[in-house]
Short mmCIF file of C-alpha atoms and ligand atoms in Angstrom, two decimals:
data_model
loop_
_atom_site.label_atom_id
_atom_site.label_comp_id
_atom_site.label_asym_id
_atom_site.label_seq_id
_atom_site.Cartn_x
_atom_site.Cartn_y
_atom_site.Cartn_z
CA MET A 1 0.00 0.00 0.00
CA ILE A 2 1.62 3.26 -1.13
CA PRO A 3 0.49 6.32 0.80
CA THR A 4 -0.36 8.88 -1.88
CA LYS A 5 -0.49 11.87 0.43
CA PRO A 6 1.87 11.31 3.34
CA SER A 7 1.37 14.10 5.86
CA PHE A 8 3.93 16.88 5.55
CA GLY A 9 6.20 14.64 3.54
CA GLN A 10 7.35 12.47 6.42
CA ALA A 11 7.75 8.72 6.02
CA PRO A 12 6.06 6.95 8.94
CA LEU A 13 8.15 5.17 11.53
CA ASP A 14 8.42 1.53 10.44
CA CYS A 15 7.64 2.53 6.84
CA PRO A 16 7.07 -0.80 5.03
CA LEU A 17 7.51 0.33 1.41
CA CYS A 18 11.01 -0.92 0.45
CA PRO A 19 11.66 -4.56 1.39
CA ARG A 20 15.47 -4.27 1.17
CA LEU A 21 15.52 -1.16 3.38
CA VAL A 22 13.12 -2.76 5.88
CA ALA A 23 15.42 -5.81 6.11
CA PHE A 24 18.44 -3.53 6.58
CA ARG A 25 16.58 -1.55 9.28
CA GLU A 26 15.74 -4.75 11.13
CA ALA A 27 19.33 -5.97 10.93
CA ASN A 28 20.51 -2.59 12.24
CA ARG A 29 18.01 -2.68 15.09
CA ALA A 30 19.55 -5.99 16.18
CA LYS A 31 23.12 -4.79 15.69
CA TYR A 32 22.74 -1.22 16.97
CA PRO A 33 19.77 -1.20 19.38
CA GLY A 34 20.61 2.32 20.58
CA PHE A 35 20.35 3.85 17.11
CA PHE A 36 17.28 5.65 15.74
CA ASN A 37 16.84 2.98 13.00
CA ASN A 38 13.75 4.49 11.36
CA PRO A 39 12.99 6.76 8.42
CA VAL A 40 14.68 10.03 9.40
CA PRO A 41 12.32 13.01 9.63
CA SER A 42 13.29 16.27 7.99
CA PHE A 43 14.89 19.05 10.05
CA GLY A 44 13.73 22.67 9.99
CA SER A 45 10.50 24.53 9.42
CA LEU A 46 8.05 23.96 6.58
CA GLU A 47 7.88 27.77 6.44
CA ALA A 48 11.49 27.93 5.22
CA GLU A 49 12.38 29.40 1.83
CA PHE A 50 15.36 27.08 1.38
CA LEU A 51 15.25 23.26 1.16
CA VAL A 52 18.38 21.10 1.09
CA VAL A 53 17.83 17.62 -0.32
CA GLY A 54 20.49 15.04 0.54
CA LEU A 55 20.79 11.45 -0.58
CA ALA A 56 19.84 9.18 2.35
CA PRO A 57 20.72 8.86 6.04
CA GLY A 58 24.22 7.63 6.81
CA LEU A 59 24.33 4.43 8.85
CA LYS A 60 26.20 5.96 11.77
CA GLY A 61 25.07 9.52 11.12
CA ALA A 62 21.39 10.34 10.67
CA ASN A 63 20.33 6.72 11.10
CA GLN A 64 21.98 6.76 14.51
CA THR A 65 20.95 10.23 15.66
CA GLY A 66 17.56 10.63 13.95
CA ARG A 67 18.40 14.06 12.45
CA PRO A 68 19.49 14.50 8.82
CA PHE A 69 23.24 14.79 8.29
CA THR A 70 23.85 14.74 12.04
CA GLY A 71 26.83 12.73 13.23
CA ASP A 72 28.68 12.07 10.04
CA TYR A 73 31.30 13.76 7.89
CA ALA A 74 28.86 15.09 5.29
CA GLY A 75 27.02 16.91 8.05
CA LYS A 76 30.12 18.74 9.28
CA VAL A 77 30.59 20.24 5.83
CA LEU A 78 26.91 21.05 5.40
CA TYR A 79 26.26 22.56 8.83
CA GLU A 80 29.48 24.60 8.77
CA ALA A 81 28.41 26.23 5.51
CA LEU A 82 24.83 26.79 6.67
CA ALA A 83 25.97 28.38 9.94
CA LEU A 84 28.52 30.56 8.12
CA HIS A 85 25.82 32.08 5.95
CA GLY A 86 23.15 32.61 8.57
CA PHE A 87 21.03 29.53 7.98
CA GLY A 88 21.77 28.18 11.46
CA LYS A 89 21.56 29.35 15.06
CA GLY A 90 23.61 27.85 17.88
CA THR A 91 26.57 25.54 17.56
CA TYR A 92 26.29 22.32 15.59
CA GLN A 93 27.73 19.58 17.81
CA GLU A 94 26.83 16.46 15.84
CA ARG A 95 24.05 15.54 18.29
CA PRO A 96 20.29 15.98 17.85
CA ASP A 97 20.10 17.63 21.29
CA ASP A 98 22.80 20.22 20.53
CA GLU A 99 20.13 22.95 20.32
CA PHE A 100 21.37 23.92 16.88
CA THR A 101 18.42 25.22 14.88
CA LEU A 102 17.98 26.03 11.22
CA VAL A 103 16.99 29.52 10.11
CA ASN A 104 14.84 29.79 6.97
CA CYS A 105 16.17 26.38 5.92
CA ARG A 106 14.97 22.78 6.01
CA ILE A 107 16.97 19.63 5.36
CA THR A 108 15.61 16.38 4.03
CA ASN A 109 16.75 13.36 2.05
CA ALA A 110 15.65 11.92 -1.29
CA VAL A 111 15.50 8.52 0.42
CA ARG A 112 14.40 8.57 4.05
CA CYS A 113 15.80 5.21 5.23
CA VAL A 114 19.46 4.24 5.47
CA PRO A 115 20.41 2.07 2.50
CA PRO A 116 23.13 -0.62 2.50
CA GLU A 117 26.48 0.87 1.43
CA ASN A 118 24.90 4.32 1.17
CA LYS A 119 23.37 3.36 -2.17
CA PRO A 120 19.61 3.40 -2.61
CA THR A 121 18.37 1.65 -5.75
CA PRO A 122 16.50 3.69 -8.40
CA GLU A 123 13.34 1.83 -7.39
CA GLU A 124 13.79 2.81 -3.72
CA ALA A 125 14.31 6.44 -4.74
CA MET A 126 11.13 6.26 -6.82
CA THR A 127 9.14 4.65 -4.00
CA CYS A 128 10.27 7.32 -1.54
CA ARG A 129 9.51 10.24 -3.86
CA PRO A 130 5.89 10.82 -2.73
CA PHE A 131 7.29 11.99 0.59
CA LEU A 132 9.44 14.62 -1.12
CA GLU A 133 6.51 15.68 -3.31
CA ALA A 134 4.28 16.13 -0.28
CA GLU A 135 7.02 18.01 1.54
CA ILE A 136 7.57 20.47 -1.30
CA ALA A 137 3.82 20.96 -1.60
CA ALA A 138 3.69 21.72 2.13
CA MET A 139 6.34 24.48 1.92
CA PRO A 140 4.37 27.57 0.88
CA LYS A 141 7.36 29.96 0.93
CA LEU A 142 9.83 27.66 -0.80
CA LYS A 143 12.13 29.53 -3.22
CA VAL A 144 15.34 27.51 -3.54
CA ILE A 145 16.03 23.77 -3.53
CA LEU A 146 19.64 22.61 -3.25
CA SER A 147 20.23 19.08 -4.52
CA LEU A 148 23.26 17.32 -3.13
CA GLY A 149 24.45 14.84 -5.74
CA LEU A 150 22.89 13.10 -8.68
CA THR A 151 20.31 10.93 -6.90
CA SER A 152 18.89 13.96 -5.13
CA HIS A 153 18.95 15.94 -8.40
CA ALA A 154 17.04 13.17 -10.19
CA ALA A 155 14.43 12.98 -7.42
CA VAL A 156 13.93 16.75 -7.41
CA CYS A 157 13.68 16.90 -11.24
CA LYS A 158 11.00 14.21 -11.20
CA THR A 159 9.16 15.94 -8.39
CA LEU A 160 9.19 19.26 -10.25
CA SER A 161 8.20 17.47 -13.50
CA ILE A 162 11.26 18.64 -15.43
CA ARG A 163 13.37 16.50 -17.73
CA GLN A 164 16.80 15.56 -16.50
CA SER A 165 18.04 15.48 -20.11
CA GLN A 166 17.32 19.22 -20.31
CA HIS A 167 18.55 19.88 -16.78
CA PRO A 168 21.68 17.74 -16.40
CA PHE A 169 23.32 17.58 -12.99
CA GLY A 170 26.30 19.89 -12.53
CA HIS A 171 27.97 21.49 -9.53
CA GLY A 172 26.74 25.08 -9.33
CA LYS A 173 24.20 24.73 -12.14
CA TRP A 174 20.81 26.26 -11.48
CA TRP A 175 17.43 26.64 -13.15
CA ASP A 176 14.21 28.49 -12.45
CA VAL A 177 11.36 26.03 -12.63
CA SER A 178 7.64 26.73 -12.80
CA TYR A 179 5.92 24.36 -10.47
CA LYS A 180 2.24 24.39 -9.60
CA GLY A 181 1.84 28.10 -10.16
CA ARG A 182 5.05 29.24 -8.49
CA THR A 183 8.70 29.55 -9.45
CA VAL A 184 11.28 27.47 -7.61
CA ARG A 185 15.02 27.75 -8.21
CA LEU A 186 16.87 24.46 -8.27
CA ILE A 187 20.65 24.47 -7.71
CA ASP A 188 23.01 21.50 -7.65
CA SER A 189 26.11 20.75 -5.66
CA TYR A 190 28.37 17.79 -5.40
CA HIS A 191 27.38 15.89 -2.28
CA SER A 192 29.27 16.95 0.85
CA SER A 193 30.44 13.36 1.40
CA ARG A 194 33.79 12.43 2.87
CA TYR A 195 34.68 10.77 -0.44
CA ASN A 196 34.08 13.94 -2.45
CA ILE A 197 36.06 16.05 0.01
CA GLN A 198 38.94 13.59 0.26
CA THR A 199 39.22 13.30 -3.50
CA ASN A 200 39.03 17.12 -3.82
CA ARG A 201 36.02 16.98 -6.10
CA LEU A 202 34.46 19.28 -3.52
CA THR A 203 36.15 21.55 -0.99
CA GLN A 204 34.58 23.24 2.00
CA GLY A 205 35.21 26.54 0.20
CA MET A 206 33.34 25.38 -2.93
CA PHE A 207 30.46 24.24 -0.81
CA ASN A 208 30.41 27.47 1.21
CA ASP A 209 30.19 29.37 -2.09
CA ILE A 210 27.04 27.47 -3.09
CA ILE A 211 25.38 28.32 0.22
CA LYS A 212 26.57 31.93 -0.08
CA GLN A 213 24.93 32.14 -3.49
CA VAL A 214 21.66 30.79 -2.11
CA LYS A 215 21.81 33.36 0.70
CA ALA A 216 22.30 36.15 -1.84
CA TRP A 217 19.23 35.00 -3.78
CA LEU A 218 16.90 34.99 -0.77
N1 LIG B 301 23.30 12.15 6.02
C1 LIG B 301 22.09 12.44 5.50
O1 LIG B 301 21.10 12.61 6.22
N2 LIG B 301 21.99 12.53 4.17
C2 LIG B 301 23.01 12.37 3.35
O2 LIG B 301 22.83 12.50 2.14
C3 LIG B 301 24.26 12.07 3.91
C4 LIG B 301 24.38 11.97 5.23
#
């Protein structure tokens, strides 16, 4: 049973939709009983103008802490840039109870459950997309969506009903998209993953520049 209108774009705890991800969740519950081990809810207000869409929770990051990007390397890069440009209040301390809050920004993931080896299948991304669609529909002031990486970009393109062939993924590329009577700006960045930083595909400075650009637009 696929929920067509999930409330506010949140996958329910114990979401049953993707058999492989359910099996992985159950294995993780046995192995890491102290972890969150559920679909990770988005962070930040639905009233925000800026939505960051990541890939999926990291096993020992968001899947452990229950807050997107919290507790893993990708989060350090993301939260540093957000705080630098006024999208955060307080000090990010890699814990969900660090009292760090987002300002005019919300963070979610294209796939809400942790996937094995950080790789959701295309089918899992498709199955999870109704949650993103509902979330975007529930953000009345939304102006800018930042996609982190190709899977996020593909999910956002499908959600906004635009063709990926005409909007190919590229770091720093952006488009204004008409969507249900409003205009939303979509911008891409390489994902803030440890791999991308260690291989120098992305630097903290490059990522800060993307967030700075978003700040200038809003
Ligand atoms: N943590 C998340 O919540 N999402 C990502 O894409 C990476 C890490």
